[in-house]
Amino acid sequence: MFMPELPEVENVKNGLKDLVLNRKIEAVTVLWDNIIKDPADGTFQSTISGQRIESIERRGKFLLFILDTHVLISHLRMEGKFRVEEASKPLTKHTHVIFRLDTGEELRYLDVRKFGRMSLVEKDNLLSHPSLSTLGPEPVAEALSVQWLSQFLNTRKRSVKSCLLDQKMVAGIGNIYADEILFASKIHPERAGESLSPAEIKALHGSIIDIMQKAVRAGGTTIRTYSNAHGKGGNYQQNLTVYGKTGKLCVNCQTPISKIKVAQRGTHYCPTCQI
Ligand SMILES: [Zn+2]
């Protein structure tokens, strides 16, 4: 199972900015209703039509299209993709939402699994929207403090892996980067959040910021089908140390990497380095 995490969504955002920034959306066609989470009153298409794409932002794993009066929140979930194509180009069968632009091109949302979701909210209500209101800080030094991590982890009996996947603690981390962060911090993924020492929380904090920043710079990790709107993937897969490396030798100690289930997710770690 692969879901785009913060670095991949950041890359998608940057690709889209090059292609559709300042374009006006003239019309919207929804071919698969379930992709639209809200508003549920059928005004999604009519509200967007005529609005300009003022900017494109990201919060956690959510893409935010800032329009004139509203914000389109898009979560790609497992297989969601945006493509910009000439309107004359035939649609593939996995195209579910089409935004016709004033250039004559179309911004097309494709999703093989149909798990992705879009919400349209008024600008003033963006931060109180349920998708964003409970998100924790972004994994950057300016937003994420050691104190916040300590406060969160000190009251959690569940595993540190599960806490890293919890978007309330830090926004944007998923299965790949959680495993990489725990390896870099030398912390066993099954350790209870509350069992971490102050030194371990400090190491975890440093690894979260370091790994997410490097992954953003690399354009994310390309596994299976992920790519941005230019069809370009990232290259962080070259830096992976434990994720997908079951049975390969640890880069630090040559112990074979193990795979177990933690928080219902396949979890990769070094049994010698991570205690
Ligand atoms: Zn090791």
mmCIF file of C-alpha atoms and ligand atoms in Angstrom:
data_model
loop_
_atom_site.group_PDB
_atom_site.id
_atom_site.type_symbol
_atom_site.label_atom_id
_atom_site.label_comp_id
_atom_site.label_asym_id
_atom_site.label_seq_id
_atom_site.Cartn_x
_atom_site.Cartn_y
_atom_site.Cartn_z
ATOM 1 C CA MET A 1 0.000 0.000 0.000
ATOM 2 C CA PHE A 2 1.401 3.406 -0.916
ATOM 3 C CA MET A 3 -0.058 6.797 -0.105
ATOM 4 C CA PRO A 4 1.597 10.025 -1.095
ATOM 5 C CA GLU A 5 3.028 11.740 1.979
ATOM 6 C CA LEU A 6 4.047 15.354 2.488
ATOM 7 C CA PRO A 7 7.096 15.344 0.145
ATOM 8 C CA GLU A 8 5.151 13.795 -2.726
ATOM 9 C CA VAL A 9 2.211 16.193 -2.278
ATOM 10 C CA GLU A 10 4.670 19.101 -2.155
ATOM 11 C CA ASN A 11 6.086 17.954 -5.498
ATOM 12 C CA VAL A 12 2.577 17.648 -6.958
ATOM 13 C CA LYS A 13 1.844 21.175 -5.722
ATOM 14 C CA ASN A 14 4.971 22.631 -7.332
ATOM 15 C CA GLY A 15 4.227 20.892 -10.624
ATOM 16 C CA LEU A 16 0.661 22.217 -10.636
ATOM 17 C CA LYS A 17 1.807 25.754 -9.853
ATOM 18 C CA ASP A 18 3.879 25.763 -13.047
ATOM 19 C CA LEU A 19 0.874 24.668 -15.075
ATOM 20 C CA VAL A 20 -2.323 26.236 -13.745
ATOM 21 C CA LEU A 21 -1.495 29.214 -11.516
ATOM 22 C CA ASN A 22 -3.668 32.266 -12.336
ATOM 23 C CA ARG A 23 -5.801 30.254 -14.740
ATOM 24 C CA LYS A 24 -9.551 30.741 -14.588
ATOM 25 C CA ILE A 25 -11.709 27.643 -14.211
ATOM 26 C CA GLU A 26 -14.542 28.030 -16.698
ATOM 27 C CA ALA A 27 -16.489 24.855 -15.976
ATOM 28 C CA VAL A 28 -16.300 21.729 -13.854
ATOM 29 C CA THR A 29 -17.486 18.224 -14.752
ATOM 30 C CA VAL A 30 -17.752 15.540 -12.091
ATOM 31 C CA LEU A 31 -17.870 12.016 -13.505
ATOM 32 C CA TRP A 32 -17.676 10.168 -10.166
ATOM 33 C CA ASP A 33 -19.728 11.850 -7.435
ATOM 34 C CA ASN A 34 -18.086 10.139 -4.456
ATOM 35 C CA ILE A 35 -14.842 12.032 -5.052
ATOM 36 C CA ILE A 36 -16.676 15.193 -3.901
ATOM 37 C CA LYS A 37 -16.964 15.058 -0.120
ATOM 38 C CA ASP A 38 -18.531 18.465 0.391
ATOM 39 C CA PRO A 39 -20.498 20.577 -0.129
ATOM 40 C CA ALA A 40 -23.100 17.828 -0.368
ATOM 41 C CA ASP A 41 -25.734 20.167 -1.825
ATOM 42 C CA GLY A 42 -24.521 19.866 -5.421
ATOM 43 C CA THR A 43 -23.068 23.390 -5.619
ATOM 44 C CA PHE A 44 -19.459 22.190 -6.081
ATOM 45 C CA GLN A 45 -19.403 22.731 -9.850
ATOM 46 C CA SER A 46 -21.358 25.987 -9.977
ATOM 47 C CA THR A 47 -19.362 27.590 -7.141
ATOM 48 C CA ILE A 48 -15.985 26.839 -8.729
ATOM 49 C CA SER A 49 -16.976 27.893 -12.237
ATOM 50 C CA GLY A 50 -15.650 31.363 -13.017
ATOM 51 C CA GLN A 51 -13.072 31.403 -10.219
ATOM 52 C CA ARG A 52 -9.362 31.920 -10.757
ATOM 53 C CA ILE A 53 -6.633 29.736 -9.242
ATOM 54 C CA GLU A 54 -4.949 32.410 -7.133
ATOM 55 C CA SER A 55 -2.392 30.096 -5.541
ATOM 56 C CA ILE A 56 -1.774 26.471 -4.660
ATOM 57 C CA GLU A 57 -0.683 25.574 -1.150
ATOM 58 C CA ARG A 58 -0.200 22.426 0.871
ATOM 59 C CA ARG A 59 -1.041 21.578 4.481
ATOM 60 C CA GLY A 60 0.053 18.128 5.661
ATOM 61 C CA LYS A 61 -0.967 15.769 2.867
ATOM 62 C CA PHE A 62 -3.712 18.095 1.585
ATOM 63 C CA LEU A 63 -3.434 20.145 -1.589
ATOM 64 C CA LEU A 64 -5.152 23.521 -1.328
ATOM 65 C CA PHE A 65 -6.264 25.347 -4.472
ATOM 66 C CA ILE A 66 -6.866 28.922 -3.350
ATOM 67 C CA LEU A 67 -9.603 30.357 -5.585
ATOM 68 C CA ASP A 68 -11.227 33.826 -5.527
ATOM 69 C CA THR A 69 -13.735 33.174 -2.743
ATOM 70 C CA HIS A 70 -13.253 29.488 -1.909
ATOM 71 C CA VAL A 71 -10.546 26.892 -1.341
ATOM 72 C CA LEU A 72 -10.607 23.500 -3.007
ATOM 73 C CA ILE A 73 -9.091 20.956 -0.600
ATOM 74 C CA SER A 74 -7.856 17.824 -2.341
ATOM 75 C CA HIS A 75 -6.585 14.653 -0.705
ATOM 76 C CA LEU A 76 -5.037 12.248 -3.213
ATOM 77 C CA ARG A 77 -5.205 9.300 -0.810
ATOM 78 C CA MET A 78 -3.674 6.301 -2.622
ATOM 79 C CA GLU A 79 -3.698 6.872 -6.367
ATOM 80 C CA GLY A 80 -5.066 10.357 -7.035
ATOM 81 C CA LYS A 81 -3.276 12.382 -9.730
ATOM 82 C CA PHE A 82 -3.721 15.676 -11.531
ATOM 83 C CA ARG A 83 -2.892 16.084 -15.198
ATOM 84 C CA VAL A 84 -3.138 19.136 -17.439
ATOM 85 C CA GLU A 85 -4.162 18.162 -20.950
ATOM 86 C CA GLU A 86 -5.577 19.587 -24.137
ATOM 87 C CA ALA A 87 -9.369 19.391 -24.060
ATOM 88 C CA SER A 88 -9.256 17.489 -27.348
ATOM 89 C CA LYS A 89 -7.251 14.648 -25.803
ATOM 90 C CA PRO A 90 -9.510 11.642 -25.078
ATOM 91 C CA LEU A 91 -10.254 10.969 -21.407
ATOM 92 C CA THR A 92 -8.852 7.858 -19.799
ATOM 93 C CA LYS A 93 -11.389 5.753 -17.931
ATOM 94 C CA HIS A 94 -9.889 6.770 -14.589
ATOM 95 C CA THR A 95 -10.664 10.479 -15.080
ATOM 96 C CA HIS A 96 -13.249 11.546 -12.487
ATOM 97 C CA VAL A 97 -13.209 15.348 -12.269
ATOM 98 C CA ILE A 98 -12.459 17.809 -15.089
ATOM 99 C CA PHE A 99 -11.739 21.515 -14.603
ATOM 100 C CA ARG A 100 -11.906 23.381 -17.930
ATOM 101 C CA LEU A 101 -9.412 26.224 -17.962
ATOM 102 C CA ASP A 102 -9.440 29.518 -19.856
ATOM 103 C CA THR A 103 -6.426 28.328 -21.863
ATOM 104 C CA GLY A 104 -8.521 25.650 -23.551
ATOM 105 C CA GLU A 105 -6.708 23.025 -21.529
ATOM 106 C CA GLU A 106 -8.227 20.857 -18.829
ATOM 107 C CA LEU A 107 -6.998 20.098 -15.336
ATOM 108 C CA ARG A 108 -8.017 16.469 -14.956
ATOM 109 C CA TYR A 109 -8.222 14.468 -11.742
ATOM 110 C CA LEU A 110 -7.472 10.773 -12.257
ATOM 111 C CA ASP A 111 -7.806 8.124 -9.596
ATOM 112 C CA VAL A 112 -7.624 4.381 -10.304
ATOM 113 C CA ARG A 113 -8.843 3.453 -6.805
ATOM 114 C CA LYS A 114 -11.333 6.339 -6.440
ATOM 115 C CA PHE A 115 -10.275 6.867 -2.799
ATOM 116 C CA GLY A 116 -9.262 10.517 -3.233
ATOM 117 C CA ARG A 117 -11.570 13.237 -1.905
ATOM 118 C CA MET A 118 -12.247 16.911 -2.639
ATOM 119 C CA SER A 119 -13.923 19.516 -0.463
ATOM 120 C CA LEU A 120 -14.846 23.067 -1.333
ATOM 121 C CA VAL A 121 -14.939 25.587 1.513
ATOM 122 C CA GLU A 122 -15.246 29.321 1.841
ATOM 123 C CA LYS A 123 -11.886 30.947 2.483
ATOM 124 C CA ASP A 124 -12.934 32.171 5.930
ATOM 125 C CA ASN A 125 -13.870 28.641 6.991
ATOM 126 C CA LEU A 126 -10.723 26.919 5.734
ATOM 127 C CA LEU A 127 -8.965 26.419 9.060
ATOM 128 C CA SER A 128 -12.094 25.167 10.806
ATOM 129 C CA HIS A 129 -12.792 22.558 8.087
ATOM 130 C CA PRO A 130 -12.641 19.051 9.647
ATOM 131 C CA SER A 131 -9.841 18.023 7.246
ATOM 132 C CA LEU A 132 -7.508 20.709 8.577
ATOM 133 C CA SER A 133 -8.739 21.724 12.021
ATOM 134 C CA THR A 134 -7.017 18.914 13.932
ATOM 135 C CA LEU A 135 -3.765 18.787 11.932
ATOM 136 C CA GLY A 136 -0.594 19.083 13.974
ATOM 137 C CA PRO A 137 2.356 21.299 13.034
ATOM 138 C CA GLU A 138 4.249 20.936 9.772
ATOM 139 C CA PRO A 139 7.549 19.013 10.174
ATOM 140 C CA VAL A 140 9.765 22.079 9.946
ATOM 141 C CA ALA A 141 11.873 23.737 12.642
ATOM 142 C CA GLU A 142 9.755 26.914 12.611
ATOM 143 C CA ALA A 143 6.564 24.998 13.418
ATOM 144 C CA LEU A 144 7.487 21.808 15.279
ATOM 145 C CA SER A 145 9.006 22.101 18.747
ATOM 146 C CA VAL A 146 10.587 19.468 20.996
ATOM 147 C CA GLN A 147 8.169 20.613 23.721
ATOM 148 C CA TRP A 148 5.139 19.846 21.564
ATOM 149 C CA LEU A 149 6.461 16.367 20.695
ATOM 150 C CA SER A 150 7.188 15.637 24.385
ATOM 151 C CA GLN A 151 3.753 16.813 25.439
ATOM 152 C CA PHE A 152 2.100 14.601 22.807
ATOM 153 C CA LEU A 153 4.214 11.474 23.343
ATOM 154 C CA ASN A 154 4.302 11.619 27.155
ATOM 155 C CA THR A 155 0.581 10.901 27.363
ATOM 156 C CA ARG A 156 0.447 8.145 24.697
ATOM 157 C CA LYS A 157 0.571 4.461 25.597
ATOM 158 C CA ARG A 158 0.394 3.461 21.927
ATOM 159 C CA SER A 159 3.450 2.870 19.778
ATOM 160 C CA VAL A 160 5.683 5.695 18.614
ATOM 161 C CA LYS A 161 5.079 4.466 15.035
ATOM 162 C CA SER A 162 1.353 4.955 15.488
ATOM 163 C CA CYS A 163 1.995 8.439 16.942
ATOM 164 C CA LEU A 164 4.124 9.386 13.901
ATOM 165 C CA LEU A 165 1.283 8.338 11.599
ATOM 166 C CA ASP A 166 -1.160 10.412 13.668
ATOM 167 C CA GLN A 167 -1.654 13.663 11.743
ATOM 168 C CA LYS A 168 -2.494 15.415 15.031
ATOM 169 C CA MET A 169 1.100 15.063 16.260
ATOM 170 C CA VAL A 170 2.859 16.106 13.044
ATOM 171 C CA ALA A 171 1.156 16.727 9.702
ATOM 172 C CA GLY A 172 2.285 14.935 6.565
ATOM 173 C CA ILE A 173 4.116 11.813 7.751
ATOM 174 C CA GLY A 174 3.014 8.418 6.417
ATOM 175 C CA ASN A 175 4.348 4.880 6.453
ATOM 176 C CA ILE A 176 7.552 5.352 4.445
ATOM 177 C CA TYR A 177 8.903 8.367 6.315
ATOM 178 C CA ALA A 178 7.761 7.082 9.735
ATOM 179 C CA ASP A 179 9.994 4.022 9.259
ATOM 180 C CA GLU A 180 12.897 6.125 7.992
ATOM 181 C CA ILE A 181 12.562 8.625 10.871
ATOM 182 C CA LEU A 182 12.530 5.861 13.511
ATOM 183 C CA PHE A 183 15.619 4.215 12.005
ATOM 184 C CA ALA A 184 17.472 7.542 11.954
ATOM 185 C CA SER A 185 16.436 8.110 15.589
ATOM 186 C CA LYS A 186 17.462 4.554 16.612
ATOM 187 C CA ILE A 187 14.060 3.995 18.210
ATOM 188 C CA HIS A 188 12.138 0.705 17.978
ATOM 189 C CA PRO A 189 8.775 1.281 16.262
ATOM 190 C CA GLU A 190 6.815 -0.604 18.938
ATOM 191 C CA ARG A 191 8.064 1.527 21.839
ATOM 192 C CA ALA A 192 5.197 3.234 23.665
ATOM 193 C CA GLY A 193 5.111 6.991 23.068
ATOM 194 C CA GLU A 194 5.291 7.622 26.815
ATOM 195 C CA SER A 195 8.423 5.437 27.190
ATOM 196 C CA LEU A 196 10.688 7.741 25.175
ATOM 197 C CA SER A 197 13.371 9.615 27.107
ATOM 198 C CA PRO A 198 13.936 13.356 26.588
ATOM 199 C CA ALA A 199 17.107 12.513 24.610
ATOM 200 C CA GLU A 200 15.136 10.147 22.356
ATOM 201 C CA ILE A 201 12.424 12.740 21.767
ATOM 202 C CA LYS A 202 15.104 15.253 20.844
ATOM 203 C CA ALA A 203 16.624 12.745 18.392
ATOM 204 C CA LEU A 204 13.169 12.014 16.962
ATOM 205 C CA HIS A 205 12.487 15.732 16.517
ATOM 206 C CA GLY A 206 15.782 16.193 14.650
ATOM 207 C CA SER A 207 15.142 13.190 12.400
ATOM 208 C CA ILE A 208 11.579 14.276 11.561
ATOM 209 C CA ILE A 209 12.791 17.683 10.382
ATOM 210 C CA ASP A 210 15.890 16.366 8.629
ATOM 211 C CA ILE A 211 14.280 13.498 6.741
ATOM 212 C CA MET A 212 11.176 15.387 5.674
ATOM 213 C CA GLN A 213 13.321 18.281 4.425
ATOM 214 C CA LYS A 214 15.609 15.961 2.435
ATOM 215 C CA ALA A 215 12.621 14.126 0.991
ATOM 216 C CA VAL A 216 10.981 17.399 -0.069
ATOM 217 C CA ARG A 217 14.221 18.468 -1.757
ATOM 218 C CA ALA A 218 14.388 15.108 -3.570
ATOM 219 C CA GLY A 219 10.821 15.572 -4.844
ATOM 220 C CA GLY A 220 9.567 12.684 -2.716
ATOM 221 C CA THR A 221 9.871 8.943 -3.152
ATOM 222 C CA THR A 222 8.761 7.214 -6.346
ATOM 223 C CA ILE A 223 7.184 3.855 -5.628
ATOM 224 C CA ARG A 224 4.690 2.408 -8.049
ATOM 225 C CA THR A 225 2.679 5.121 -9.746
ATOM 226 C CA TYR A 226 3.359 8.383 -7.955
ATOM 227 C CA SER A 227 4.381 11.332 -10.116
ATOM 228 C CA ASN A 228 3.590 15.035 -10.258
ATOM 229 C CA ALA A 229 1.541 16.852 -12.877
ATOM 230 C CA HIS A 230 4.517 16.849 -15.258
ATOM 231 C CA GLY A 231 4.636 13.067 -14.897
ATOM 232 C CA LYS A 232 7.849 13.492 -12.906
ATOM 233 C CA GLY A 233 8.474 11.469 -9.757
ATOM 234 C CA GLY A 234 10.955 12.115 -6.974
ATOM 235 C CA ASN A 235 14.199 10.336 -6.221
ATOM 236 C CA TYR A 236 14.252 9.927 -2.440
ATOM 237 C CA GLN A 237 13.949 6.144 -2.939
ATOM 238 C CA GLN A 238 17.757 6.198 -3.360
ATOM 239 C CA ASN A 239 18.033 7.404 0.250
ATOM 240 C CA LEU A 240 15.728 4.847 1.859
ATOM 241 C CA THR A 241 17.469 2.871 4.606
ATOM 242 C CA VAL A 242 14.773 0.507 5.924
ATOM 243 C CA TYR A 243 11.484 1.022 4.059
ATOM 244 C CA GLY A 244 11.062 -1.803 1.522
ATOM 245 C CA LYS A 245 14.460 -3.264 2.540
ATOM 246 C CA THR A 246 13.265 -6.410 4.342
ATOM 247 C CA GLY A 247 16.164 -8.912 4.490
ATOM 248 C CA LYS A 248 18.707 -6.401 3.142
ATOM 249 C CA LEU A 249 21.595 -5.520 5.436
ATOM 250 C CA CYS A 250 21.398 -2.499 7.734
ATOM 251 C CA VAL A 251 23.667 0.311 6.497
ATOM 252 C CA ASN A 252 25.010 0.803 10.036
ATOM 253 C CA CYS A 253 25.492 -2.697 11.408
ATOM 254 C CA GLN A 254 24.815 -5.258 8.619
ATOM 255 C CA THR A 255 21.947 -6.906 10.528
ATOM 256 C CA PRO A 256 19.143 -7.932 8.125
ATOM 257 C CA ILE A 257 16.228 -5.447 8.203
ATOM 258 C CA SER A 258 13.053 -6.920 9.726
ATOM 259 C CA LYS A 259 9.447 -6.321 8.790
ATOM 260 C CA ILE A 260 6.644 -6.493 11.358
ATOM 261 C CA LYS A 261 3.118 -5.104 11.673
ATOM 262 C CA VAL A 262 2.762 -2.021 13.851
ATOM 263 C CA ALA A 263 -0.375 0.127 13.864
ATOM 264 C CA GLN A 264 -1.747 -2.179 11.126
ATOM 265 C CA ARG A 265 1.053 -1.122 8.795
ATOM 266 C CA GLY A 266 4.037 -3.029 7.457
ATOM 267 C CA THR A 267 6.934 -1.629 9.484
ATOM 268 C CA HIS A 268 10.621 -1.955 8.623
ATOM 269 C CA TYR A 269 13.388 -1.620 11.207
ATOM 270 C CA CYS A 270 16.843 -2.816 12.240
ATOM 271 C CA PRO A 271 16.589 -5.155 15.262
ATOM 272 C CA THR A 272 20.123 -4.207 16.355
ATOM 273 C CA CYS A 273 20.148 -0.424 15.891
ATOM 274 C CA GLN A 274 16.586 0.254 17.039
ATOM 275 C CA ILE A 275 16.045 -0.747 20.642
HETATM 276 ZN ZN ZN B 1 21.451 -1.779 12.239
#
